[in-house]
Amino acid sequence: MLKGKSVVVTGSTSGIGLGMARAFCAEGANVLLNGFGDAAEVERLRAGLAAEFGVQVVYSPADMSQATQIESMIALAEAEFGAVDILVNNAGIQFVAPVDEFPTVKWDAILAVNLSSAFHAIKASLPGMKRRGFGRVINIASAHGLVASPFKSAYVATKHGLVGLTKSVALEVAAKGITVNAICPGWVLTPLVEKQIDDQARVNNLPREEVVQKIILERQPSRAFVRIEEIAAMAVFLAGPGAASITGTSLSVDGGWTAQ
Ligand code: NAD
């Protein structure tokens, strides 16, 4: 369905980003991978996707907290593929602490990676999208872009910010063949969440399964993790022709979390 299209997925060496990169490759799109990781492991991922799906896959190690590196990443994708048709702002980090104890350095890092990176990547990608009269921007926000939890002030602030950025940019480009949307996942079992389960198990001295059911999934009425493939399927749908008139909105994939 997306044959010949070019996709940039930030933070795609792991978790949801990697799942989306894989889904876009499966649709025939060329994909730029980005994120941290062991160089040999990242190269194995890159070459594996290219070989399995017969598409072009390139890797950029750009740090999403650095504006100039984000600009270089978009320039690399444009040079390699000739375009960035679909931009998925996915890179994200988390830190949990009461706001009056929240380390300022963590606050600054979360704002940079979760929110400002999307601004820089959008700013760098839009001129090409406007020239070609086609573009899809997909921002990976969170249920925490719509509702809050305590002790996650920076994360919640950035995810609400992403939802606002989504609406504003969507209005700017609505008549130019470019859509801008946010996906708001509930709990998805990825390395980001594995770490939170381990932390909670340690702090509360509980077995992992009890942490998952009583603490992690307590607010997700389905009482099950959202699968990475479900988020990837939503991203592919938003990138396709069936979603041409969907713009400026937030799509929850959260097992009912934000219906409460
Ligand atoms: P993850 O930790 O598995 O993956 C994060 C990716 O971002 C990795 O590839 C990592 O290398 C990359 N990354 C981190 N800092 C970076 C930086 N400075 N520069 C470049 N890359 C960087 O996390 P995940 O759970 O797959 O999360 C992906 C996105 O989904 C995040 O924005 C997260 O907030 C969002 N999200 C996750 C969940 C969940 O339950 N897992 C729920 C809602 C939203």
mmCIF file of N, CA and C in Angstrom, residues 100-182:
data_model
loop_
_atom_site.group_PDB
_atom_site.id
_atom_site.type_symbol
_atom_site.label_atom_id
_atom_site.label_comp_id
_atom_site.label_asym_id
_atom_site.label_seq_id
_atom_site.Cartn_x
_atom_site.Cartn_y
_atom_site.Cartn_z
ATOM 1 N N ASP A 100 8.437 18.248 43.185
ATOM 2 C CA ASP A 100 9.381 19.055 43.961
ATOM 3 C C ASP A 100 10.721 18.357 44.157
ATOM 4 N N GLU A 101 10.802 17.113 43.742
ATOM 5 C CA GLU A 101 12.094 16.396 43.792
ATOM 6 C C GLU A 101 12.595 16.061 42.385
ATOM 7 N N PHE A 102 11.865 16.511 41.365
ATOM 8 C CA PHE A 102 12.181 16.109 39.986
ATOM 9 C C PHE A 102 13.504 16.745 39.554
ATOM 10 N N PRO A 103 14.504 15.947 39.174
ATOM 11 C CA PRO A 103 15.780 16.556 38.779
ATOM 12 C C PRO A 103 15.599 17.439 37.537
ATOM 13 N N THR A 104 16.080 18.676 37.614
ATOM 14 C CA THR A 104 15.904 19.620 36.503
ATOM 15 C C THR A 104 16.518 19.066 35.217
ATOM 16 N N VAL A 105 17.623 18.366 35.347
ATOM 17 C CA VAL A 105 18.288 17.814 34.163
ATOM 18 C C VAL A 105 17.385 16.777 33.474
ATOM 19 N N LYS A 106 16.604 16.032 34.271
ATOM 20 C CA LYS A 106 15.658 15.049 33.694
ATOM 21 C C LYS A 106 14.497 15.774 33.023
ATOM 22 N N TRP A 107 13.999 16.817 33.668
ATOM 23 C CA TRP A 107 12.914 17.618 33.076
ATOM 24 C C TRP A 107 13.346 18.131 31.698
ATOM 25 N N ASP A 108 14.548 18.724 31.650
ATOM 26 C CA ASP A 108 15.041 19.300 30.389
ATOM 27 C C ASP A 108 15.205 18.212 29.320
ATOM 28 N N ALA A 109 15.706 17.058 29.723
ATOM 29 C CA ALA A 109 15.926 15.977 28.747
ATOM 30 C C ALA A 109 14.596 15.463 28.207
ATOM 31 N N ILE A 110 13.604 15.304 29.076
ATOM 32 C CA ILE A 110 12.298 14.779 28.637
ATOM 33 C C ILE A 110 11.625 15.783 27.703
ATOM 34 N N LEU A 111 11.705 17.078 28.037
ATOM 35 C CA LEU A 111 11.124 18.080 27.127
ATOM 36 C C LEU A 111 11.799 18.040 25.760
ATOM 37 N N ALA A 112 13.118 17.891 25.763
ATOM 38 C CA ALA A 112 13.864 17.891 24.498
ATOM 39 C C ALA A 112 13.515 16.676 23.641
ATOM 40 N N VAL A 113 13.559 15.492 24.242
ATOM 41 C CA VAL A 113 13.386 14.254 23.453
ATOM 42 C C VAL A 113 11.908 14.022 23.100
ATOM 43 N N ASN A 114 11.002 14.248 24.056
ATOM 44 C CA ASN A 114 9.594 13.901 23.823
ATOM 45 C C ASN A 114 8.840 14.961 23.033
ATOM 46 N N LEU A 115 9.253 16.238 23.164
ATOM 47 C CA LEU A 115 8.444 17.306 22.551
ATOM 48 C C LEU A 115 9.228 18.146 21.538
ATOM 49 N N SER A 116 10.358 18.730 21.959
ATOM 50 C CA SER A 116 11.068 19.622 21.030
ATOM 51 C C SER A 116 11.560 18.869 19.804
ATOM 52 N N SER A 117 11.910 17.586 19.963
ATOM 53 C CA SER A 117 12.381 16.811 18.800
ATOM 54 C C SER A 117 11.316 16.770 17.716
ATOM 55 N N ALA A 118 10.055 16.656 18.116
ATOM 56 C CA ALA A 118 8.965 16.611 17.126
ATOM 57 C C ALA A 118 8.883 17.947 16.383
ATOM 58 N N PHE A 119 9.023 19.046 17.122
ATOM 59 C CA PHE A 119 9.035 20.372 16.478
ATOM 60 C C PHE A 119 10.161 20.459 15.448
ATOM 61 N N HIS A 120 11.378 20.061 15.847
ATOM 62 C CA HIS A 120 12.519 20.195 14.926
ATOM 63 C C HIS A 120 12.339 19.299 13.696
ATOM 64 N N ALA A 121 11.852 18.075 13.904
ATOM 65 C CA ALA A 121 11.698 17.148 12.767
ATOM 66 C C ALA A 121 10.585 17.620 11.830
ATOM 67 N N ILE A 122 9.505 18.129 12.413
ATOM 68 C CA ILE A 122 8.401 18.654 11.585
ATOM 69 C C ILE A 122 8.900 19.863 10.784
ATOM 70 N N LYS A 123 9.593 20.762 11.467
ATOM 71 C CA LYS A 123 10.091 21.982 10.813
ATOM 72 C C LYS A 123 10.989 21.627 9.630
ATOM 73 N N ALA A 124 11.829 20.600 9.808
ATOM 74 C CA ALA A 124 12.760 20.227 8.740
ATOM 75 C C ALA A 124 12.065 19.459 7.606
ATOM 76 N N SER A 125 10.991 18.747 7.912
ATOM 77 C CA SER A 125 10.329 17.899 6.895
ATOM 78 C C SER A 125 9.266 18.633 6.091
ATOM 79 N N LEU A 126 8.622 19.627 6.684
ATOM 80 C CA LEU A 126 7.463 20.252 6.036
ATOM 81 C C LEU A 126 7.761 20.919 4.684
ATOM 82 N N PRO A 127 8.900 21.607 4.530
ATOM 83 C CA PRO A 127 9.120 22.257 3.217
ATOM 84 C C PRO A 127 9.036 21.258 2.060
ATOM 85 N N GLY A 128 9.657 20.082 2.201
ATOM 86 C CA GLY A 128 9.596 19.061 1.154
ATOM 87 C C GLY A 128 8.185 18.533 0.967
ATOM 88 N N MET A 129 7.487 18.294 2.071
ATOM 89 C CA MET A 129 6.101 17.798 1.993
ATOM 90 C C MET A 129 5.215 18.812 1.257
ATOM 91 N N LYS A 130 5.400 20.093 1.583
ATOM 92 C CA LYS A 130 4.600 21.139 0.929
ATOM 93 C C LYS A 130 4.891 21.193 -0.564
ATOM 94 N N ARG A 131 6.177 21.096 -0.917
ATOM 95 C CA ARG A 131 6.574 21.123 -2.336
ATOM 96 C C ARG A 131 5.919 19.996 -3.110
ATOM 97 N N ARG A 132 5.859 18.818 -2.496
ATOM 98 C CA ARG A 132 5.311 17.637 -3.179
ATOM 99 C C ARG A 132 3.794 17.540 -3.029
ATOM 100 N N GLY A 133 3.209 18.355 -2.123
ATOM 101 C CA GLY A 133 1.762 18.328 -1.918
ATOM 102 C C GLY A 133 1.286 17.050 -1.249
ATOM 103 N N PHE A 134 2.179 16.410 -0.514
ATOM 104 C CA PHE A 134 1.797 15.194 0.218
ATOM 105 C C PHE A 134 2.646 15.058 1.471
ATOM 106 N N GLY A 135 2.012 14.700 2.564
ATOM 107 C CA GLY A 135 2.768 14.405 3.782
ATOM 108 C C GLY A 135 1.880 13.806 4.853
ATOM 109 N N ARG A 136 2.497 12.991 5.681
ATOM 110 C CA ARG A 136 1.801 12.413 6.835
ATOM 111 C C ARG A 136 2.726 12.576 8.032
ATOM 112 N N VAL A 137 2.268 13.290 9.049
ATOM 113 C CA VAL A 137 3.030 13.401 10.296
ATOM 114 C C VAL A 137 2.240 12.657 11.372
ATOM 115 N N ILE A 138 2.914 11.729 12.036
ATOM 116 C CA ILE A 138 2.266 10.926 13.070
ATOM 117 C C ILE A 138 3.081 11.085 14.352
ATOM 118 N N ASN A 139 2.455 11.697 15.355
ATOM 119 C CA ASN A 139 3.143 11.918 16.624
ATOM 120 C C ASN A 139 2.699 10.865 17.634
ATOM 121 N N ILE A 140 3.658 10.151 18.199
ATOM 122 C CA ILE A 140 3.297 9.144 19.196
ATOM 123 C C ILE A 140 3.226 9.840 20.551
ATOM 124 N N ALA A 141 1.990 10.162 20.944
ATOM 125 C CA ALA A 141 1.770 10.793 22.250
ATOM 126 C C ALA A 141 1.562 9.674 23.262
ATOM 127 N N SER A 142 0.417 9.675 23.950
ATOM 128 C CA SER A 142 0.175 8.675 25.003
ATOM 129 C C SER A 142 -1.208 8.942 25.573
ATOM 130 N N ALA A 143 -1.750 7.952 26.301
ATOM 131 C CA ALA A 143 -2.929 8.249 27.130
ATOM 132 C C ALA A 143 -2.592 9.436 28.032
ATOM 133 N N HIS A 144 -1.312 9.562 28.373
ATOM 134 C CA HIS A 144 -0.855 10.696 29.185
ATOM 135 C C HIS A 144 -0.780 11.998 28.393
ATOM 136 N N GLY A 145 -1.195 11.982 27.139
ATOM 137 C CA GLY A 145 -1.409 13.215 26.386
ATOM 138 C C GLY A 145 -2.824 13.743 26.597
ATOM 139 N N LEU A 146 -3.670 12.914 27.208
ATOM 140 C CA LEU A 146 -5.082 13.264 27.387
ATOM 141 C C LEU A 146 -5.495 13.326 28.853
ATOM 142 N N VAL A 147 -4.864 12.496 29.675
ATOM 143 C CA VAL A 147 -5.134 12.480 31.117
ATOM 144 C C VAL A 147 -3.780 12.384 31.835
ATOM 145 N N ALA A 148 -3.805 12.566 33.146
ATOM 146 C CA ALA A 148 -2.531 12.596 33.887
ATOM 147 C C ALA A 148 -2.418 11.462 34.904
ATOM 148 N N SER A 149 -1.214 11.253 35.376
ATOM 149 C CA SER A 149 -0.935 10.428 36.552
ATOM 150 C C SER A 149 0.040 11.215 37.408
ATOM 151 N N PRO A 150 0.038 10.975 38.721
ATOM 152 C CA PRO A 150 1.007 11.686 39.557
ATOM 153 C C PRO A 150 2.432 11.212 39.287
ATOM 154 N N PHE A 151 3.370 12.043 39.617
ATOM 155 C CA PHE A 151 4.826 11.740 39.585
ATOM 156 C C PHE A 151 5.402 11.654 38.176
ATOM 157 N N LYS A 152 4.581 11.997 37.157
ATOM 158 C CA LYS A 152 5.070 11.943 35.778
ATOM 159 C C LYS A 152 4.915 13.324 35.131
ATOM 160 N N SER A 153 5.231 14.376 35.894
ATOM 161 C CA SER A 153 4.930 15.740 35.437
ATOM 162 C C SER A 153 5.558 16.048 34.086
ATOM 163 N N ALA A 154 6.826 15.700 33.903
ATOM 164 C CA ALA A 154 7.499 16.050 32.648
ATOM 165 C C ALA A 154 6.899 15.260 31.490
ATOM 166 N N TYR A 155 6.709 13.976 31.689
ATOM 167 C CA TYR A 155 6.164 13.115 30.630
ATOM 168 C C TYR A 155 4.755 13.584 30.236
ATOM 169 N N VAL A 156 3.906 13.818 31.240
ATOM 170 C CA VAL A 156 2.523 14.237 30.967
ATOM 171 C C VAL A 156 2.510 15.603 30.264
ATOM 172 N N ALA A 157 3.381 16.501 30.712
ATOM 173 C CA ALA A 157 3.451 17.826 30.082
ATOM 174 C C ALA A 157 3.858 17.707 28.616
ATOM 175 N N THR A 158 4.840 16.856 28.319
ATOM 176 C CA THR A 158 5.287 16.745 26.923
ATOM 177 C C THR A 158 4.232 16.063 26.055
ATOM 178 N N LYS A 159 3.556 15.064 26.601
ATOM 179 C CA LYS A 159 2.569 14.349 25.787
ATOM 180 C C LYS A 159 1.334 15.222 25.537
ATOM 181 N N HIS A 160 0.907 16.017 26.537
ATOM 182 C CA HIS A 160 -0.143 17.015 26.279
ATOM 183 C C HIS A 160 0.350 18.028 25.249
ATOM 184 N N GLY A 161 1.620 18.396 25.357
ATOM 185 C CA GLY A 161 2.207 19.341 24.402
ATOM 186 C C GLY A 161 2.190 18.787 22.990
ATOM 187 N N LEU A 162 2.479 17.504 22.844
ATOM 188 C CA LEU A 162 2.468 16.881 21.510
ATOM 189 C C LEU A 162 1.073 16.921 20.900
ATOM 190 N N VAL A 163 0.052 16.702 21.744
ATOM 191 C CA VAL A 163 -1.332 16.740 21.239
ATOM 192 C C VAL A 163 -1.651 18.162 20.751
ATOM 193 N N GLY A 164 -1.201 19.164 21.483
ATOM 194 C CA GLY A 164 -1.419 20.550 21.063
ATOM 195 C C GLY A 164 -0.655 20.893 19.804
ATOM 196 N N LEU A 165 0.603 20.441 19.723
ATOM 197 C CA LEU A 165 1.426 20.671 18.524
ATOM 198 C C LEU A 165 0.744 20.038 17.310
ATOM 199 N N THR A 166 0.214 18.844 17.499
ATOM 200 C CA THR A 166 -0.479 18.114 16.432
ATOM 201 C C THR A 166 -1.613 18.958 15.849
ATOM 202 N N LYS A 167 -2.444 19.522 16.738
ATOM 203 C CA LYS A 167 -3.604 20.306 16.282
ATOM 204 C C LYS A 167 -3.156 21.552 15.534
ATOM 205 N N SER A 168 -2.174 22.256 16.107
ATOM 206 C CA SER A 168 -1.762 23.528 15.522
ATOM 207 C C SER A 168 -1.152 23.327 14.132
ATOM 208 N N VAL A 169 -0.240 22.358 14.010
ATOM 209 C CA VAL A 169 0.411 22.139 12.709
ATOM 210 C C VAL A 169 -0.613 21.612 11.699
ATOM 211 N N ALA A 170 -1.532 20.767 12.163
ATOM 212 C CA ALA A 170 -2.564 20.231 11.251
ATOM 213 C C ALA A 170 -3.336 21.371 10.601
ATOM 214 N N LEU A 171 -3.673 22.395 11.385
ATOM 215 C CA LEU A 171 -4.433 23.534 10.834
ATOM 216 C C LEU A 171 -3.597 24.299 9.806
ATOM 217 N N GLU A 172 -2.291 24.415 10.081
ATOM 218 C CA GLU A 172 -1.419 25.169 9.163
ATOM 219 C C GLU A 172 -1.321 24.518 7.786
ATOM 220 N N VAL A 173 -1.374 23.178 7.730
ATOM 221 C CA VAL A 173 -1.071 22.476 6.479
ATOM 222 C C VAL A 173 -2.265 21.709 5.919
ATOM 223 N N ALA A 174 -3.457 21.948 6.490
ATOM 224 C CA ALA A 174 -4.633 21.139 6.126
ATOM 225 C C ALA A 174 -4.963 21.216 4.632
ATOM 226 N N ALA A 175 -4.675 22.338 4.007
ATOM 227 C CA ALA A 175 -5.033 22.498 2.588
ATOM 228 C C ALA A 175 -3.873 22.127 1.664
ATOM 229 N N LYS A 176 -2.845 21.502 2.204
ATOM 230 C CA LYS A 176 -1.646 21.227 1.394
ATOM 231 C C LYS A 176 -1.379 19.734 1.198
ATOM 232 N N GLY A 177 -2.402 18.905 1.454
ATOM 233 C CA GLY A 177 -2.225 17.467 1.261
ATOM 234 C C GLY A 177 -1.441 16.801 2.368
ATOM 235 N N ILE A 178 -1.309 17.506 3.494
ATOM 236 C CA ILE A 178 -0.515 16.980 4.619
ATOM 237 C C ILE A 178 -1.433 16.796 5.830
ATOM 238 N N THR A 179 -1.408 15.612 6.412
ATOM 239 C CA THR A 179 -2.167 15.401 7.646
ATOM 240 C C THR A 179 -1.212 15.251 8.828
ATOM 241 N N VAL A 180 -1.698 15.645 9.988
ATOM 242 C CA VAL A 180 -0.893 15.590 11.217
ATOM 243 C C VAL A 180 -1.791 15.031 12.321
ATOM 244 N N ASN A 181 -1.411 13.886 12.859
ATOM 245 C CA ASN A 181 -2.237 13.246 13.881
ATOM 246 C C ASN A 181 -1.370 12.697 15.008
ATOM 247 N N ALA A 182 -2.026 12.456 16.131
ATOM 248 C CA ALA A 182 -1.337 11.830 17.262
ATOM 249 C C ALA A 182 -1.977 10.483 17.551
#
